[in-house]
XYZ file of C-alpha atoms in Angstrom:
382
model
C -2.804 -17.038 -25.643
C -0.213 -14.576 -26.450
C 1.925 -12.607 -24.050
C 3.232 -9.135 -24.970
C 5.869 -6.985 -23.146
C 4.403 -3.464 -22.737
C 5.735 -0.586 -24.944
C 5.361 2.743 -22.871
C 5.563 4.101 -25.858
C 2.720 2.345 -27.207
C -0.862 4.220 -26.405
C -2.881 1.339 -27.226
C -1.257 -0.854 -24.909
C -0.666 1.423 -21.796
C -5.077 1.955 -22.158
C -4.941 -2.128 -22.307
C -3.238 -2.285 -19.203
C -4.683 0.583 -17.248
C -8.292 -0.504 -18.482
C -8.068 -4.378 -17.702
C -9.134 -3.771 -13.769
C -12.374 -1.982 -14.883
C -13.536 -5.253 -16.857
C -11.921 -7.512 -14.056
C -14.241 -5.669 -11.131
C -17.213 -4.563 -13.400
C -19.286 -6.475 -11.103
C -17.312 -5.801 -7.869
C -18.901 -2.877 -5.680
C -16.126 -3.046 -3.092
C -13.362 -2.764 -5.824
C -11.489 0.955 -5.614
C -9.970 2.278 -8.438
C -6.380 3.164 -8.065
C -5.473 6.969 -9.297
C -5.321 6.939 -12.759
C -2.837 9.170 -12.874
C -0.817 7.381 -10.810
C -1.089 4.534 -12.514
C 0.508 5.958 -15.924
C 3.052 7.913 -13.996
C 4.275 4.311 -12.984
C 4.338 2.802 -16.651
C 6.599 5.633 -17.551
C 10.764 5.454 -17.441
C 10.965 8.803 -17.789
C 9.125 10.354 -15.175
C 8.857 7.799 -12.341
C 11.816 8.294 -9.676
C 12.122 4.691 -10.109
C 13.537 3.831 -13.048
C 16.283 6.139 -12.289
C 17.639 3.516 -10.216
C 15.591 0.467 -11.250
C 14.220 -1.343 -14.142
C 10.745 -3.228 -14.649
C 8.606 -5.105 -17.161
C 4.792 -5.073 -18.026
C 3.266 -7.884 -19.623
C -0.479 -8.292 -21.147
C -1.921 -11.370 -22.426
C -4.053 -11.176 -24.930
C -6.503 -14.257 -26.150
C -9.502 -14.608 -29.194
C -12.870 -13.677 -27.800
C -13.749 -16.342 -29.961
C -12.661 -19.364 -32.074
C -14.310 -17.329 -35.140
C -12.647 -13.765 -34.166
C -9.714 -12.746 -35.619
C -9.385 -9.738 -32.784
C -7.749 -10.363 -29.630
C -8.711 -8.819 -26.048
C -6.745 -8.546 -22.888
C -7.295 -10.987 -20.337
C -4.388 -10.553 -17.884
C -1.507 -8.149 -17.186
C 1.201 -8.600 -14.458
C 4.557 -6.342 -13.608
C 8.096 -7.696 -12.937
C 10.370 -5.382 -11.195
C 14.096 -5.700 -10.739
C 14.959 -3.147 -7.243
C 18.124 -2.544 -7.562
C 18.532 -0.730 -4.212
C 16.536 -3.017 -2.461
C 19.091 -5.846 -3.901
C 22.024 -4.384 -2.881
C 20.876 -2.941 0.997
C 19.613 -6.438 1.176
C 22.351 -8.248 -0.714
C 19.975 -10.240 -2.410
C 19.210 -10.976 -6.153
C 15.290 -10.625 -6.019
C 12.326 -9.813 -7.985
C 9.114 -8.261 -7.460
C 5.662 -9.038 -8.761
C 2.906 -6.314 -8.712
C -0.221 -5.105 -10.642
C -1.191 -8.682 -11.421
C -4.964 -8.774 -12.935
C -6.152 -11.540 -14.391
C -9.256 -13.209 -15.101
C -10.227 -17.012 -13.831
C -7.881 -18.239 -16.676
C -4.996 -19.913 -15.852
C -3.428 -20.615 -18.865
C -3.337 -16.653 -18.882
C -2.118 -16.834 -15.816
C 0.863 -19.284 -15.934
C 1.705 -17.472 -19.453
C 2.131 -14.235 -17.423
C 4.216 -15.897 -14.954
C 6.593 -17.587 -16.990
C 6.958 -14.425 -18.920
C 7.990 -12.389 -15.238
C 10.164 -15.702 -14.384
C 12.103 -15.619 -17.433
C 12.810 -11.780 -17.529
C 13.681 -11.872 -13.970
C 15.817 -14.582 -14.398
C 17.417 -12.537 -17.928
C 18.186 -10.210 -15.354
C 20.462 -12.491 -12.962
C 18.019 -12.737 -10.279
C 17.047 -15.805 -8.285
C 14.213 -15.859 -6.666
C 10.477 -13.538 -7.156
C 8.563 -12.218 -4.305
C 5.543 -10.232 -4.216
C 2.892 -8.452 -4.210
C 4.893 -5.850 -3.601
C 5.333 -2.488 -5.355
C 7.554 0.320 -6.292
C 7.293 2.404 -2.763
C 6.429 2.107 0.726
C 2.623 3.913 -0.119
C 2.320 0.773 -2.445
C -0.252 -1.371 -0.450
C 1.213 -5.106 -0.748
C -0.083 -8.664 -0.663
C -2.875 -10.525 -2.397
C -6.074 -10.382 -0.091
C -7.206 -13.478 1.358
C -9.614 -12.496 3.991
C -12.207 -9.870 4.100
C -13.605 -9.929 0.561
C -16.755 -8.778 1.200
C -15.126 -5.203 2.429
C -14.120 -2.331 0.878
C -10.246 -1.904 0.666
C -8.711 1.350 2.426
C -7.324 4.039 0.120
C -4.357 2.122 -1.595
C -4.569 -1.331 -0.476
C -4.776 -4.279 -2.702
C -8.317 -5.538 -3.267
C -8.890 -8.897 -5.512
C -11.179 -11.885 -6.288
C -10.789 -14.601 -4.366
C -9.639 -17.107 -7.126
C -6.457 -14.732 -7.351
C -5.143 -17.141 -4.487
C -5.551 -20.146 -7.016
C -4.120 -18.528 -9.841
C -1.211 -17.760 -7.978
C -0.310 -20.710 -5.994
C -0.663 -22.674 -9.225
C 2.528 -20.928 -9.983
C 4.376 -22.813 -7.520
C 4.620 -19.972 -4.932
C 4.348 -20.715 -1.007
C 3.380 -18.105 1.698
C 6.131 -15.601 2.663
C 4.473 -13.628 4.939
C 0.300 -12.454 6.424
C -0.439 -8.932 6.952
C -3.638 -7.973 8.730
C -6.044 -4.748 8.920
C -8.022 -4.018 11.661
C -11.241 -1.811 12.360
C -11.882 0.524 15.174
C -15.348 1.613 15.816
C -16.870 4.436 17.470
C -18.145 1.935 20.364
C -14.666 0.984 21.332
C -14.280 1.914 25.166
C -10.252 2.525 25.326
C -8.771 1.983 28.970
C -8.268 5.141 30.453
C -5.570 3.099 31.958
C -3.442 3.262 28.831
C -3.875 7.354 28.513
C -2.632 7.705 31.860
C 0.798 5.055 31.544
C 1.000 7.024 28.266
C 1.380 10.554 29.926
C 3.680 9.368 32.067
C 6.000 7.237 30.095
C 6.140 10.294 27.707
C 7.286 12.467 30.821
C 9.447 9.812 32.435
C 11.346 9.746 29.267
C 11.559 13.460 28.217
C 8.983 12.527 25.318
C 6.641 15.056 23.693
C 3.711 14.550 20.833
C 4.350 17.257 17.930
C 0.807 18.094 15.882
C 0.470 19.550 12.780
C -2.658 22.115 12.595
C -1.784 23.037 8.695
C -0.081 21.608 5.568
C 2.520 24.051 5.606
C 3.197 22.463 9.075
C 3.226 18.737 7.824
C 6.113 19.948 5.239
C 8.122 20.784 7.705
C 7.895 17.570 8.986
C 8.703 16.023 6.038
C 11.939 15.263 6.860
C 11.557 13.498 10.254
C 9.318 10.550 8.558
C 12.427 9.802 6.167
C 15.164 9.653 8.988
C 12.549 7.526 10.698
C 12.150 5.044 7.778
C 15.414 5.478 6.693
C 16.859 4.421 10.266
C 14.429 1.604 10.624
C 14.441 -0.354 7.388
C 17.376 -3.425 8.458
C 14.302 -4.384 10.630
C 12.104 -5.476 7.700
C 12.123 -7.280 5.188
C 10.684 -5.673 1.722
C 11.930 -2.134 2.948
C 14.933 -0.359 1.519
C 16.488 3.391 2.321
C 14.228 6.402 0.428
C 16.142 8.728 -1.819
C 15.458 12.209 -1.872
C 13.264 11.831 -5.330
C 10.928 9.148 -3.706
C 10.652 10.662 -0.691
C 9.765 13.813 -3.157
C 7.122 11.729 -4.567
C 5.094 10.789 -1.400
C 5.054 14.151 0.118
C 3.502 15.497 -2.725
C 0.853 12.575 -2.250
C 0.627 13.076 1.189
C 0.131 16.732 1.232
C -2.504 16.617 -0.293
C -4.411 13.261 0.893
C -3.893 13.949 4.453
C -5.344 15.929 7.367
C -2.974 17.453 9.309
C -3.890 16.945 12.352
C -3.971 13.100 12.135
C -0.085 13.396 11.467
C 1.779 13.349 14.803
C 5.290 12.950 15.861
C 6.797 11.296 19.393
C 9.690 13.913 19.653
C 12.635 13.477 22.418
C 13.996 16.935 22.375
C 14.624 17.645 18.538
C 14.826 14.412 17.517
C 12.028 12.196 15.680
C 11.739 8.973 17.881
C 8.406 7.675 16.695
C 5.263 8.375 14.120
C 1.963 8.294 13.837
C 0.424 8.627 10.253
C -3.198 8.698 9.456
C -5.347 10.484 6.875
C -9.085 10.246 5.635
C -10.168 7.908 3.619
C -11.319 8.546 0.031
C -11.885 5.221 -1.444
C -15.512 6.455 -1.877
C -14.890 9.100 -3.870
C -12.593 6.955 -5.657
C -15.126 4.870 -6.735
C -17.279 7.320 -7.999
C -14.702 9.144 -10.071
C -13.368 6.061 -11.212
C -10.106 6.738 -9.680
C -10.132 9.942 -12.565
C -9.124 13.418 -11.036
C -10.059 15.354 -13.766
C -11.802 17.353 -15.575
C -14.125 16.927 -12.103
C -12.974 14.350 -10.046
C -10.857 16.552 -8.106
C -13.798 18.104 -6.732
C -15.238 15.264 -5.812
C -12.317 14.035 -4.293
C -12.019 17.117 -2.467
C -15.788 17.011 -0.768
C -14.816 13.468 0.577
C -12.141 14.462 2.400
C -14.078 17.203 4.247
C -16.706 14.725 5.104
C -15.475 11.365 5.092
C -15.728 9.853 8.900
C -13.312 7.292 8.019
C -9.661 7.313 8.580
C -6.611 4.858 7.889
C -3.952 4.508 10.470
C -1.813 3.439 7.863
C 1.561 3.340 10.047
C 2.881 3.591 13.412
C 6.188 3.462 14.748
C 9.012 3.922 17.067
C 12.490 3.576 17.578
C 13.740 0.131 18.733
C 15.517 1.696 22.364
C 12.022 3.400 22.981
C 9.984 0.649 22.640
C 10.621 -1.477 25.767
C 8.766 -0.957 29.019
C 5.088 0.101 27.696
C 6.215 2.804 25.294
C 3.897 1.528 22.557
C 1.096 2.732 24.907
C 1.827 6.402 23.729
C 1.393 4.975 20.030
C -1.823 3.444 21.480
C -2.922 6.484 22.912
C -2.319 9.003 20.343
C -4.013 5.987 17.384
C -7.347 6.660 19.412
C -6.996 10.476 20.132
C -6.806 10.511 16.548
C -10.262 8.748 16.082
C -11.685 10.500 19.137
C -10.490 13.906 19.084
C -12.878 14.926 15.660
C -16.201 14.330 16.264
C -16.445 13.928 12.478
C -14.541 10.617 12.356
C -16.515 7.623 13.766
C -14.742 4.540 12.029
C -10.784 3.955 11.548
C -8.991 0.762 9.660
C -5.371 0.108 11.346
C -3.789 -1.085 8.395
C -1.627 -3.937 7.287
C 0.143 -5.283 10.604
C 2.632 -7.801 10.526
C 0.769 -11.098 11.942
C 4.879 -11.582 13.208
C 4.002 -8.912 15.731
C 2.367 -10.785 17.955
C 2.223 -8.339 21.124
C 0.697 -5.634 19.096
C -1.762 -7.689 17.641
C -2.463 -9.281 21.356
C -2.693 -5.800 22.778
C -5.145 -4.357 19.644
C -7.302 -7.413 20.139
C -7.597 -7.120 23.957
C -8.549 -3.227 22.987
C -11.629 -4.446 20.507
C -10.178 -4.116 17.105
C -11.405 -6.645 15.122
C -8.625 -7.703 12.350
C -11.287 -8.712 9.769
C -9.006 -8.187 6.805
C -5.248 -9.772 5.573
C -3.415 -9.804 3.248
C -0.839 -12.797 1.854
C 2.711 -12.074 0.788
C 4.318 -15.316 -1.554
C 8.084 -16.279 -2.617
C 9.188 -18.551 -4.931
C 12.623 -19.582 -6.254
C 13.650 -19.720 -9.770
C 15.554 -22.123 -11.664
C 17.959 -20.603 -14.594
């Protein structure tokens, strides 16, 4: 086994590391390539917003494809990353683990690991935590329920002896995420719609829609105060800077559908969020998570037919959350599945299991949480 620290520079090993999922999930049909394009724009320091504060490491490990071939192929890649922000909002000294692909080998495995472990540790940190990626559109956590579904548009999708790979590492559960599904024979208490209306006017609260992209820009800048003024409250989170916040506009302009962004407004002020868009994963899989010279088109045709959302957050301030006010989040989460007759089927995406009332109060509404997702931590030893 041999273990080699990417070169961005190098062509032939960036294609190693980008190509390694397609051989991993050859015989996967609910695998969903990521966007390719994506994907290099993350492997290079130049470009990616997040080396300007940050630093990270890519490692491939290459074996014989046999005892008589002098070649070598890649069997497993895995990325370290050092968040420097996240380090000092948290005052912390940890690392990140992300991208890890590997086949059922774990000698490959372990030789990845120790690789991350000793460059985190090069790097005066103390302790490695992951999956977990470069920004909050990274989906995070190794999946360890709900295999036999497809993954939502930029979750984390793996084989199930990922879990064995990785414990063998000496890693113990941090934290469980779960995805749920809403189907178009959900009955919704009309109850909730009415407490809803009148929490909303009780409290001076209005909903703010966006019918057009030009619209959604605009309202840009609410969804950073928002995460910006609610990160102490979780763990994994740190403050956006105007660059990354940059970055997932862009990918959210053109990903979602307007009108499945809304905004709990008191007055002028952003109190609360509701973000959903269609989901693509389909068209994803087709392309092979390429946009061009023709994927874009296809892309393009799923979101205009798709009837499959993600609710892939949902929010609101801490003072407005007492007393039922998560029934207008409620509310407006099946208005959005309701309200175009084109959408039929939504996933509610990665919920803290931690949040036990909103999980209670899903559940009593029908949402089956047939997916999650497994977070791990483990300290390290200079």
């Amino acid at each position: 086994m041999h273990i080699l620290q990417l070169d961005p520079d190098n062509k032939k090993q960036v294609n190693d590391f980008l190509r390694l999922p397609f051989s991993i999930y050859r015989d996967i049909p609910q695998w969903v390539p990521p966007l390719q394009m994506d994907e290099r724009l993350r492997l290079s320091p130049k470009r990616f917003p997040f080396y300007r504060h940050s630093q990270a490491a890519f490692f491939l490990a290459y074996k014989r494809s046999s005892p008589v071939d002098e070649g070598t192929r890649p069997v497993g890649r895995l990325a370290v990353l050092d968040n420097r922000r996240y380090n000092e909002f948290h005052q912390t000294k940890t690392a990140f683990f992300y991208l890890f692909e590997c086949e059922n080998n774990k000698e490959a495995a372990s030789a990845l690991f120790r690789a991350a472990f000793e460059w985190a540790c090069s790097h005066g940190l103390d302790r490695i935590a992951g999956p977990q990626g470069f920004t909050p559109l990274d989906g995070y956590g190794l999946l360890v329920k709900g295999f036999e579904h497809r993954p939502a548009f930029g979750l984390p999708y793996n084989p199930a002896y990922y879990v064995d790979l990785v414990e063998a590492q000496g890693f113990v559960k941090q934290e469980e995420i779960i995805s749920g599904y809403l189907g178009p024979s959900i009955q919704f208490p009309e109850r909730v719609h009415q407490l809803a209306e009148r929490l909303a006017q009780r409290r001076g609260l209005h909903i703010l829609r966006c019918t057009t992209r030009s619209d959604l820009r605009k309202l840009i800048p609410h969804f950073k105060a928002l995460y910006n003024n609610s990160v102490g409250e979780t763990e994994g989170t740190v403050p956006l800077t105007n660059e990354e916040m940059a970055s997932i506009e862009n990918q959210l302009l053109w990903l979602t559908d307007p009108k499945l962004v809304k905004l709990v407004m008191k007055e002028n002020k952003a109190v609360g969020f509701l973000l959903a868009y269609p989901d693509v994963s389909r068209a994803l899989q087709k392309t092979r998570g390429r946009l061009f010279p023709f994927g874009w088109l296809t892309l393009l045709l799923e979101l205009r037919r798709t009837d499959r959302i993600n609710i892939n957050g949902a929010g609101l301030l801490p003072e407005y959350r007492g007393s039922g006010g998560t029934a207008i989040l409620y509310s407006e989460m099946f208005k959005s599945v309701t309200e175009n007759p084109r959408y039929r089927h939504a996933e509610i995406v990665q919920v803290g299991v931690e949040n036990e009332n909103m999980q209670r109060d899903m559940e009593n509404f029908g949402i089956d949480f047939y997916k999650m997702h497994r977070t791990y931590q483990k300290e390290l030893l200079r």
